[in-house]
């Protein structure tokens, strides 16, 4: 197979650019340009073209087969990031026999083929590369280091065992099979279902880490919502004026708030209006407010009635703090007073909602897990019926397994049979 | 010089079924066998049917095969396995009188017109890549346009007892070594498999009074759709157990076992282990069950099911006599292990035609299977393949969602065999639909169209289907309110919805008897029809859901793959798959699936990629 190379860092001017070379011949090819440091050590090397001219002084790292990202031998050149330097090294590499520029995703694909990553990890990796914030990065890392896969392995192991017990009761009923296998099946299925349910619950929240949380700013017209919004997002995104009803639709802006992706929503002031367009904006504002994770209510007076019911995580602030003497619970978009305290509080409230454990993050994963959970519920119902309808319980279990197949890959009947034959002494 | 349409090599279960089917198709057929008296012999345990296997026999029977009829004529202990479990996993089984079974098969064959040739097939003859017949060991040639090879355990068969090894196809019968060598010269690559058999006991020397007895069912279920009841007297089996003394004897002598002494390379079946295996692999078990099965009504020979072995004769005698009831038993024939050649079945078409040469069909143990039923079913499939090839008959479709035969053929041809392959109900993912009771409704119509099913059977089948249809439409015409249902003891919420008979039957606990109180005309129907509609109702929701899954799969397969689709950009696709798909450029996922070697995982990856791209385009 060809060795492949590509610039691993983003193209464009940068302090340092990394060029990665992967393949069985990677070490041999790299030696054409410089001496290689020992595997696992970094070496500063003068990298020279075939004509002997210096290309750059680069940090060079070597990874042995099986111990690299792709699973193949890998050499990384960390060169100074000038466009010309990178271009020169790439062109030198491309002239080597059996060496070519990697196709998009080819490094990852080789990692997948060489068993360095599973499908979920590949997805997590693409999330990681796209991660905008620290939380997104951490979450992708949790999938990438295989903890999600570990959970899946555990479920599959338990359900495989449960299927084997049911099938043994069916296909080997005239042999010496213990009678009380259903007790073990119940506990295996119950544990798996509970574990899936827990992950699903966490995942609901975790999906926010990928897609971002929303925080809506709500209040009566002309209370200063847009001014606060602009102060938060740090630019004049919403048009502000003293005329009530200026914000007619919902304006959204995404910020990185202490590592969380948060969309702030500036909503139309909530009031009765004659203006049809404004009314459309107001009803949108109600909808968005209902769906937001945290709402910041901006009010004129302490204790004034709020347009929608307050939830625990919501925050109420007195407006236009710059015009008031009291600084308790006030905020001013105009001079920035109280804005950073408000942001800290919002971040704190959102953090509580952020799971720190393994989660399923892709829609593909969540859909599969949800269906599996419900089939497992049916298995439990059936298995406690009398007489036990073995073939139906087993069928529901296969429905559950086929949903998990979708997430983790397939369990086939051969693995069920393997489990049966290693557990029971069969054969008349 | 003899010319035939087809020559069947081997007179075991695969060969007999193939020969009979070829005759039903009106083909000019010959049977080559080493010993005409052994045609139809049961080489191992004297039983037909069981879980998964009983399903196969019913499917063979639905296509007018001989196995079910012969089993019913010779059955001396009919038992429906899993009687207390759901109907989909019940399997009819019988023990047979060995002699009566063989006689029944030979009598059924005698009604057909074929040529019997006694001899050893020593070489396949071919011309331009197609088979032209077989050459016998005596040099004579049998010319045929097709050959069905059903060699069983005879190809380079080697029997092991302790450290003794003998070349034999069965105890006392010559092996077929020349044919293996000749086929190797044609490029065949054989693997080795192993199976074992227990010592045969003299029943007169067993103390039956000490033993638990297992009687036949009082309500026997037959293997053939055409049989009404057992033909001969029913007998009981004895049940006894090995004990720690038995296990000690075997452990002390384990090195003398052919299998543990390193004399055997072939792979044996895990579900049919020798007693040596049982004691070694499950060392914590202090006792194993042994069934003492009478081999017939007129013989005193008993088959001790559960203790097959390859230990030396004297050790066999010692351990057998340590078992309760067998203290003074006399061994009539020692147990042995037998190794034989098989060919990887991945080299077969779905008609079981070999890739070695055109017109050569393989069936039975040569394809890596074990069991009479598995072999017979393959013999039938091979004969259908021959008829299709020579006469262009309408073929019969065997697929995973319509028959156990389809499951087996698909498993063999796509996955191959690494140990002797046996049928289980768990291999059939659509087993709720593939029941023993509806095998005829799944296959007989097709069999008749193809020319394989006689007018007599077809007539019986049509009658049955007519009764069933009438019964079903009576149930459909019922309209029962929850109140009415409650009056006959059906526990139903008062939801105001009227239900028909099928819907009522699908409620757990509701029986035909409940319905008969509402619709007295139901009692006019025979039990068989009523039982069947009840079974259908039990599974209908599951079968519908599986049906939707099949449809979803079919829908996915109809997904178009865009022109110039970039396979290399699909995450999770191996370079081998990328190469195959890029070269073939299939227009749809279904076309991609038909490319040899393309895996389901690869199809899923491509599907996901297509779907996500179309989402991007619309989103």
PDB file of C-alpha atoms in Angstrom, chain B residues 285-515:
ATOM      1  CA  UNK B 285     -19.979 -31.635  36.031  1.00  0.00           C
ATOM      2  CA  UNK B 286     -20.085 -34.883  37.962  1.00  0.00           C
ATOM      3  CA  UNK B 287     -22.681 -36.601  35.794  1.00  0.00           C
ATOM      4  CA  UNK B 288     -23.970 -36.653  32.215  1.00  0.00           C
ATOM      5  CA  UNK B 289     -27.269 -37.963  30.934  1.00  0.00           C
ATOM      6  CA  UNK B 290     -27.293 -41.032  28.652  1.00  0.00           C
ATOM      7  CA  UNK B 291     -30.326 -42.058  26.594  1.00  0.00           C
ATOM      8  CA  UNK B 292     -30.579 -45.769  25.844  1.00  0.00           C
ATOM      9  CA  UNK B 293     -32.381 -45.882  22.523  1.00  0.00           C
ATOM     10  CA  UNK B 294     -33.594 -49.242  21.147  1.00  0.00           C
ATOM     11  CA  UNK B 295     -32.447 -49.584  17.526  1.00  0.00           C
ATOM     12  CA  UNK B 296     -35.574 -51.415  16.502  1.00  0.00           C
ATOM     13  CA  UNK B 297     -38.382 -53.776  17.301  1.00  0.00           C
ATOM     14  CA  UNK B 298     -36.664 -56.959  16.132  1.00  0.00           C
ATOM     15  CA  UNK B 299     -33.116 -56.322  17.335  1.00  0.00           C
ATOM     16  CA  UNK B 300     -31.687 -56.255  20.830  1.00  0.00           C
ATOM     17  CA  UNK B 301     -29.190 -53.569  19.793  1.00  0.00           C
ATOM     18  CA  UNK B 302     -29.293 -50.364  21.863  1.00  0.00           C
ATOM     19  CA  UNK B 303     -27.749 -47.004  20.950  1.00  0.00           C
ATOM     20  CA  UNK B 304     -26.460 -45.175  24.076  1.00  0.00           C
ATOM     21  CA  UNK B 305     -26.928 -41.558  23.022  1.00  0.00           C
ATOM     22  CA  UNK B 306     -24.497 -39.197  24.787  1.00  0.00           C
ATOM     23  CA  UNK B 307     -21.310 -41.250  25.121  1.00  0.00           C
ATOM     24  CA  UNK B 308     -19.648 -41.269  21.719  1.00  0.00           C
ATOM     25  CA  UNK B 309     -15.964 -42.060  22.083  1.00  0.00           C
ATOM     26  CA  UNK B 310     -12.669 -42.948  20.458  1.00  0.00           C
ATOM     27  CA  UNK B 311     -11.154 -44.711  23.487  1.00  0.00           C
ATOM     28  CA  UNK B 312      -9.754 -48.252  23.075  1.00  0.00           C
ATOM     29  CA  UNK B 313     -12.199 -51.181  23.340  1.00  0.00           C
ATOM     30  CA  UNK B 314     -11.207 -52.254  26.862  1.00  0.00           C
ATOM     31  CA  UNK B 315     -11.595 -48.701  28.254  1.00  0.00           C
ATOM     32  CA  UNK B 316     -14.982 -48.387  26.530  1.00  0.00           C
ATOM     33  CA  UNK B 317     -16.114 -51.565  28.227  1.00  0.00           C
ATOM     34  CA  UNK B 318     -14.831 -50.411  31.626  1.00  0.00           C
ATOM     35  CA  UNK B 319     -16.488 -47.009  31.574  1.00  0.00           C
ATOM     36  CA  UNK B 320     -19.767 -48.245  30.090  1.00  0.00           C
ATOM     37  CA  UNK B 321     -20.017 -50.902  32.811  1.00  0.00           C
ATOM     38  CA  UNK B 322     -19.498 -48.254  35.514  1.00  0.00           C
ATOM     39  CA  UNK B 323     -22.881 -46.752  34.551  1.00  0.00           C
ATOM     40  CA  UNK B 324     -26.046 -47.685  36.416  1.00  0.00           C
ATOM     41  CA  UNK B 325     -28.054 -50.381  34.640  1.00  0.00           C
ATOM     42  CA  UNK B 326     -25.104 -51.240  32.387  1.00  0.00           C
ATOM     43  CA  UNK B 327     -23.028 -53.130  34.978  1.00  0.00           C
ATOM     44  CA  UNK B 328     -23.093 -56.359  32.962  1.00  0.00           C
ATOM     45  CA  UNK B 329     -23.612 -54.910  29.515  1.00  0.00           C
ATOM     46  CA  UNK B 330     -22.101 -56.465  26.436  1.00  0.00           C
ATOM     47  CA  UNK B 331     -20.727 -54.194  23.720  1.00  0.00           C
ATOM     48  CA  UNK B 332     -21.779 -55.372  20.247  1.00  0.00           C
ATOM     49  CA  UNK B 333     -19.690 -52.874  18.335  1.00  0.00           C
ATOM     50  CA  UNK B 334     -17.212 -50.399  19.858  1.00  0.00           C
ATOM     51  CA  UNK B 335     -17.625 -46.670  19.436  1.00  0.00           C
ATOM     52  CA  UNK B 336     -15.260 -44.829  17.126  1.00  0.00           C
ATOM     53  CA  UNK B 337     -14.349 -41.457  15.684  1.00  0.00           C
ATOM     54  CA  UNK B 338     -14.284 -40.983  11.939  1.00  0.00           C
ATOM     55  CA  UNK B 339     -12.423 -38.340   9.963  1.00  0.00           C
ATOM     56  CA  UNK B 340     -13.350 -37.486   6.393  1.00  0.00           C
ATOM     57  CA  UNK B 341     -12.800 -34.973   3.595  1.00  0.00           C
ATOM     58  CA  UNK B 342     -15.075 -32.037   2.964  1.00  0.00           C
ATOM     59  CA  UNK B 343     -15.003 -29.087   0.571  1.00  0.00           C
ATOM     60  CA  UNK B 344     -15.571 -25.493   1.623  1.00  0.00           C
ATOM     61  CA  UNK B 345     -19.234 -24.900   0.678  1.00  0.00           C
ATOM     62  CA  UNK B 346     -18.470 -21.279  -0.188  1.00  0.00           C
ATOM     63  CA  UNK B 347     -17.474 -22.695  -3.546  1.00  0.00           C
ATOM     64  CA  UNK B 348     -21.092 -23.695  -4.267  1.00  0.00           C
ATOM     65  CA  UNK B 349     -23.878 -21.892  -6.057  1.00  0.00           C
ATOM     66  CA  UNK B 350     -27.248 -21.671  -4.333  1.00  0.00           C
ATOM     67  CA  UNK B 351     -28.227 -24.772  -6.348  1.00  0.00           C
ATOM     68  CA  UNK B 352     -25.225 -26.559  -4.739  1.00  0.00           C
ATOM     69  CA  UNK B 353     -23.396 -26.700  -8.053  1.00  0.00           C
ATOM     70  CA  UNK B 354     -19.647 -26.811  -7.468  1.00  0.00           C
ATOM     71  CA  UNK B 355     -17.242 -24.279  -8.931  1.00  0.00           C
ATOM     72  CA  UNK B 356     -14.923 -27.186  -9.817  1.00  0.00           C
ATOM     73  CA  UNK B 357     -16.841 -28.001 -12.971  1.00  0.00           C
ATOM     74  CA  UNK B 358     -20.219 -27.345 -14.560  1.00  0.00           C
ATOM     75  CA  UNK B 359     -22.911 -29.908 -13.767  1.00  0.00           C
ATOM     76  CA  UNK B 360     -21.197 -31.239 -10.644  1.00  0.00           C
ATOM     77  CA  UNK B 361     -23.477 -30.888  -7.607  1.00  0.00           C
ATOM     78  CA  UNK B 362     -22.446 -31.655  -4.016  1.00  0.00           C
ATOM     79  CA  UNK B 363     -24.744 -32.559  -1.127  1.00  0.00           C
ATOM     80  CA  UNK B 364     -24.420 -33.707   2.470  1.00  0.00           C
ATOM     81  CA  UNK B 365     -21.314 -34.146   4.597  1.00  0.00           C
ATOM     82  CA  UNK B 366     -18.988 -33.304   1.718  1.00  0.00           C
ATOM     83  CA  UNK B 367     -20.340 -29.748   2.153  1.00  0.00           C
ATOM     84  CA  UNK B 368     -19.393 -29.664   5.825  1.00  0.00           C
ATOM     85  CA  UNK B 369     -22.779 -30.475   7.311  1.00  0.00           C
ATOM     86  CA  UNK B 370     -23.781 -33.184   9.752  1.00  0.00           C
ATOM     87  CA  UNK B 371     -27.121 -34.889  10.240  1.00  0.00           C
ATOM     88  CA  UNK B 372     -29.467 -36.968   8.105  1.00  0.00           C
ATOM     89  CA  UNK B 373     -31.967 -34.130   7.702  1.00  0.00           C
ATOM     90  CA  UNK B 374     -29.402 -31.546   6.593  1.00  0.00           C
ATOM     91  CA  UNK B 375     -28.009 -34.058   4.078  1.00  0.00           C
ATOM     92  CA  UNK B 376     -31.420 -35.038   2.688  1.00  0.00           C
ATOM     93  CA  UNK B 377     -32.443 -31.401   2.236  1.00  0.00           C
ATOM     94  CA  UNK B 378     -29.261 -30.741   0.258  1.00  0.00           C
ATOM     95  CA  UNK B 379     -29.845 -33.812  -1.896  1.00  0.00           C
ATOM     96  CA  UNK B 380     -33.223 -32.367  -2.780  1.00  0.00           C
ATOM     97  CA  UNK B 381     -31.776 -28.929  -3.584  1.00  0.00           C
ATOM     98  CA  UNK B 382     -29.086 -30.489  -5.771  1.00  0.00           C
ATOM     99  CA  UNK B 383     -31.684 -32.508  -7.720  1.00  0.00           C
ATOM    100  CA  UNK B 384     -33.723 -29.347  -8.301  1.00  0.00           C
ATOM    101  CA  UNK B 385     -30.536 -27.691  -9.557  1.00  0.00           C
ATOM    102  CA  UNK B 386     -29.930 -30.545 -11.966  1.00  0.00           C
ATOM    103  CA  UNK B 387     -33.495 -30.399 -13.289  1.00  0.00           C
ATOM    104  CA  UNK B 388     -33.167 -26.663 -13.744  1.00  0.00           C
ATOM    105  CA  UNK B 389     -29.911 -27.134 -15.623  1.00  0.00           C
ATOM    106  CA  UNK B 390     -31.053 -29.993 -17.849  1.00  0.00           C
ATOM    107  CA  UNK B 391     -34.764 -29.359 -18.312  1.00  0.00           C
ATOM    108  CA  UNK B 392     -35.114 -25.695 -17.477  1.00  0.00           C
ATOM    109  CA  UNK B 393     -37.784 -26.463 -14.891  1.00  0.00           C
ATOM    110  CA  UNK B 394     -39.200 -23.636 -12.865  1.00  0.00           C
ATOM    111  CA  UNK B 395     -36.787 -23.466  -9.913  1.00  0.00           C
ATOM    112  CA  UNK B 396     -37.898 -23.371  -6.283  1.00  0.00           C
ATOM    113  CA  UNK B 397     -36.786 -20.356  -4.314  1.00  0.00           C
ATOM    114  CA  UNK B 398     -35.161 -21.157  -1.004  1.00  0.00           C
ATOM    115  CA  UNK B 399     -34.388 -18.021   0.961  1.00  0.00           C
ATOM    116  CA  UNK B 400     -33.915 -17.153   4.605  1.00  0.00           C
ATOM    117  CA  UNK B 401     -37.362 -15.680   5.048  1.00  0.00           C
ATOM    118  CA  UNK B 402     -39.266 -18.616   3.564  1.00  0.00           C
ATOM    119  CA  UNK B 403     -37.534 -21.847   4.561  1.00  0.00           C
ATOM    120  CA  UNK B 404     -35.014 -23.533   6.836  1.00  0.00           C
ATOM    121  CA  UNK B 405     -33.541 -25.027   3.678  1.00  0.00           C
ATOM    122  CA  UNK B 406     -32.956 -21.441   2.514  1.00  0.00           C
ATOM    123  CA  UNK B 407     -31.265 -20.598   5.830  1.00  0.00           C
ATOM    124  CA  UNK B 408     -28.976 -23.594   5.507  1.00  0.00           C
ATOM    125  CA  UNK B 409     -28.046 -22.988   1.868  1.00  0.00           C
ATOM    126  CA  UNK B 410     -27.364 -19.318   2.589  1.00  0.00           C
ATOM    127  CA  UNK B 411     -25.277 -20.106   5.678  1.00  0.00           C
ATOM    128  CA  UNK B 412     -23.225 -22.706   3.825  1.00  0.00           C
ATOM    129  CA  UNK B 413     -22.611 -20.745   0.660  1.00  0.00           C
ATOM    130  CA  UNK B 414     -21.930 -17.384   2.285  1.00  0.00           C
ATOM    131  CA  UNK B 415     -20.204 -18.315   5.540  1.00  0.00           C
ATOM    132  CA  UNK B 416     -18.729 -21.713   4.821  1.00  0.00           C
ATOM    133  CA  UNK B 417     -18.261 -24.350   7.505  1.00  0.00           C
ATOM    134  CA  UNK B 418     -15.577 -24.515  10.169  1.00  0.00           C
ATOM    135  CA  UNK B 419     -17.192 -27.302  12.187  1.00  0.00           C
ATOM    136  CA  UNK B 420     -19.847 -29.789  11.052  1.00  0.00           C
ATOM    137  CA  UNK B 421     -22.914 -27.620  10.392  1.00  0.00           C
ATOM    138  CA  UNK B 422     -26.156 -28.561  12.085  1.00  0.00           C
ATOM    139  CA  UNK B 423     -29.516 -26.831  11.920  1.00  0.00           C
ATOM    140  CA  UNK B 424     -30.934 -25.064  14.996  1.00  0.00           C
ATOM    141  CA  UNK B 425     -34.098 -23.010  15.150  1.00  0.00           C
ATOM    142  CA  UNK B 426     -31.974 -20.102  16.363  1.00  0.00           C
ATOM    143  CA  UNK B 427     -30.238 -19.978  12.979  1.00  0.00           C
ATOM    144  CA  UNK B 428     -33.522 -18.913  11.369  1.00  0.00           C
ATOM    145  CA  UNK B 429     -34.115 -15.233  12.092  1.00  0.00           C
ATOM    146  CA  UNK B 430     -37.653 -15.584  10.721  1.00  0.00           C
ATOM    147  CA  UNK B 431     -38.438 -18.681  12.748  1.00  0.00           C
ATOM    148  CA  UNK B 432     -41.806 -17.388  13.983  1.00  0.00           C
ATOM    149  CA  UNK B 433     -42.932 -17.624  10.370  1.00  0.00           C
ATOM    150  CA  UNK B 434     -41.011 -20.773   9.393  1.00  0.00           C
ATOM    151  CA  UNK B 435     -42.968 -23.301  11.380  1.00  0.00           C
ATOM    152  CA  UNK B 436     -43.105 -27.058  10.924  1.00  0.00           C
ATOM    153  CA  UNK B 437     -46.904 -26.847  10.568  1.00  0.00           C
ATOM    154  CA  UNK B 438     -46.853 -24.495   7.575  1.00  0.00           C
ATOM    155  CA  UNK B 439     -43.948 -25.965   5.577  1.00  0.00           C
ATOM    156  CA  UNK B 440     -46.428 -27.180   2.953  1.00  0.00           C
ATOM    157  CA  UNK B 441     -47.951 -23.720   2.588  1.00  0.00           C
ATOM    158  CA  UNK B 442     -44.479 -22.297   2.105  1.00  0.00           C
ATOM    159  CA  UNK B 443     -43.276 -24.827  -0.474  1.00  0.00           C
ATOM    160  CA  UNK B 444     -45.805 -27.266  -1.945  1.00  0.00           C
ATOM    161  CA  UNK B 445     -47.310 -24.859  -4.484  1.00  0.00           C
ATOM    162  CA  UNK B 446     -43.845 -23.998  -5.847  1.00  0.00           C
ATOM    163  CA  UNK B 447     -42.902 -27.672  -5.828  1.00  0.00           C
ATOM    164  CA  UNK B 448     -45.961 -28.519  -7.884  1.00  0.00           C
ATOM    165  CA  UNK B 449     -45.265 -25.782 -10.436  1.00  0.00           C
ATOM    166  CA  UNK B 450     -41.720 -27.030 -10.713  1.00  0.00           C
ATOM    167  CA  UNK B 451     -42.848 -30.602 -11.411  1.00  0.00           C
ATOM    168  CA  UNK B 452     -41.467 -32.084  -8.207  1.00  0.00           C
ATOM    169  CA  UNK B 453     -44.726 -32.699  -6.326  1.00  0.00           C
ATOM    170  CA  UNK B 454     -47.066 -35.507  -7.309  1.00  0.00           C
ATOM    171  CA  UNK B 455     -50.723 -34.949  -8.098  1.00  0.00           C
ATOM    172  CA  UNK B 456     -51.765 -36.966  -5.082  1.00  0.00           C
ATOM    173  CA  UNK B 457     -49.894 -34.790  -2.584  1.00  0.00           C
ATOM    174  CA  UNK B 458     -50.949 -31.640  -4.358  1.00  0.00           C
ATOM    175  CA  UNK B 459     -54.580 -32.718  -4.111  1.00  0.00           C
ATOM    176  CA  UNK B 460     -54.304 -33.287  -0.370  1.00  0.00           C
ATOM    177  CA  UNK B 461     -52.576 -29.936  -0.030  1.00  0.00           C
ATOM    178  CA  UNK B 462     -55.276 -28.100  -1.980  1.00  0.00           C
ATOM    179  CA  UNK B 463     -57.973 -29.629   0.219  1.00  0.00           C
ATOM    180  CA  UNK B 464     -56.098 -28.490   3.314  1.00  0.00           C
ATOM    181  CA  UNK B 465     -55.620 -24.952   2.024  1.00  0.00           C
ATOM    182  CA  UNK B 466     -59.300 -24.758   1.114  1.00  0.00           C
ATOM    183  CA  UNK B 467     -60.342 -25.745   4.643  1.00  0.00           C
ATOM    184  CA  UNK B 468     -57.874 -23.266   6.108  1.00  0.00           C
ATOM    185  CA  UNK B 469     -59.154 -20.452   3.913  1.00  0.00           C
ATOM    186  CA  UNK B 470     -62.733 -21.184   4.906  1.00  0.00           C
ATOM    187  CA  UNK B 471     -61.717 -21.209   8.546  1.00  0.00           C
ATOM    188  CA  UNK B 472     -59.826 -17.932   8.163  1.00  0.00           C
ATOM    189  CA  UNK B 473     -62.706 -16.212   6.421  1.00  0.00           C
ATOM    190  CA  UNK B 474     -65.123 -17.374   9.113  1.00  0.00           C
ATOM    191  CA  UNK B 475     -62.822 -15.788  11.706  1.00  0.00           C
ATOM    192  CA  UNK B 476     -62.555 -12.616   9.609  1.00  0.00           C
ATOM    193  CA  UNK B 477     -66.334 -12.368   9.371  1.00  0.00           C
ATOM    194  CA  UNK B 478     -66.745 -12.361  13.156  1.00  0.00           C
ATOM    195  CA  UNK B 479     -67.509  -9.010  14.759  1.00  0.00           C
ATOM    196  CA  UNK B 480     -67.462  -9.205  18.513  1.00  0.00           C
ATOM    197  CA  UNK B 481     -68.035  -6.361  20.942  1.00  0.00           C
ATOM    198  CA  UNK B 482     -66.051  -6.256  24.193  1.00  0.00           C
ATOM    199  CA  UNK B 483     -69.268  -7.041  26.058  1.00  0.00           C
ATOM    200  CA  UNK B 484     -69.930 -10.172  24.017  1.00  0.00           C
ATOM    201  CA  UNK B 485     -66.309 -11.217  24.472  1.00  0.00           C
ATOM    202  CA  UNK B 486     -66.574 -10.841  28.233  1.00  0.00           C
ATOM    203  CA  UNK B 487     -69.622 -13.095  28.281  1.00  0.00           C
ATOM    204  CA  UNK B 488     -67.504 -15.999  26.995  1.00  0.00           C
ATOM    205  CA  UNK B 489     -64.732 -15.312  29.474  1.00  0.00           C
ATOM    206  CA  UNK B 490     -62.369 -13.169  27.344  1.00  0.00           C
ATOM    207  CA  UNK B 491     -60.888 -10.470  29.520  1.00  0.00           C
ATOM    208  CA  UNK B 492     -61.167  -7.347  27.384  1.00  0.00           C
ATOM    209  CA  UNK B 493     -61.305  -3.646  28.260  1.00  0.00           C
ATOM    210  CA  UNK B 494     -64.600  -1.986  27.312  1.00  0.00           C
ATOM    211  CA  UNK B 495     -63.071   0.109  24.538  1.00  0.00           C
ATOM    212  CA  UNK B 496     -66.120  -0.177  22.315  1.00  0.00           C
ATOM    213  CA  UNK B 497     -64.063  -1.654  19.472  1.00  0.00           C
ATOM    214  CA  UNK B 498     -65.483  -4.681  17.679  1.00  0.00           C
ATOM    215  CA  UNK B 499     -62.947  -7.386  16.890  1.00  0.00           C
ATOM    216  CA  UNK B 500     -62.822 -10.253  14.435  1.00  0.00           C
ATOM    217  CA  UNK B 501     -61.767 -13.793  15.293  1.00  0.00           C
ATOM    218  CA  UNK B 502     -58.112 -13.311  14.338  1.00  0.00           C
ATOM    219  CA  UNK B 503     -57.807 -10.278  16.569  1.00  0.00           C
ATOM    220  CA  UNK B 504     -59.412 -12.088  19.488  1.00  0.00           C
ATOM    221  CA  UNK B 505     -57.102 -15.080  19.051  1.00  0.00           C
ATOM    222  CA  UNK B 506     -54.049 -12.838  19.187  1.00  0.00           C
ATOM    223  CA  UNK B 507     -54.962 -11.832  22.766  1.00  0.00           C
ATOM    224  CA  UNK B 508     -52.875 -13.960  25.150  1.00  0.00           C
ATOM    225  CA  UNK B 509     -54.963 -16.697  26.748  1.00  0.00           C
ATOM    226  CA  UNK B 510     -57.787 -16.649  24.198  1.00  0.00           C
ATOM    227  CA  UNK B 511     -58.435 -20.082  22.680  1.00  0.00           C
ATOM    228  CA  UNK B 512     -60.465 -21.566  19.875  1.00  0.00           C
ATOM    229  CA  UNK B 513     -62.845 -22.867  22.566  1.00  0.00           C
ATOM    230  CA  UNK B 514     -63.658 -19.280  23.612  1.00  0.00           C
ATOM    231  CA  UNK B 515     -64.402 -18.405  20.002  1.00  0.00           C
TER     232      UNK B 515
END
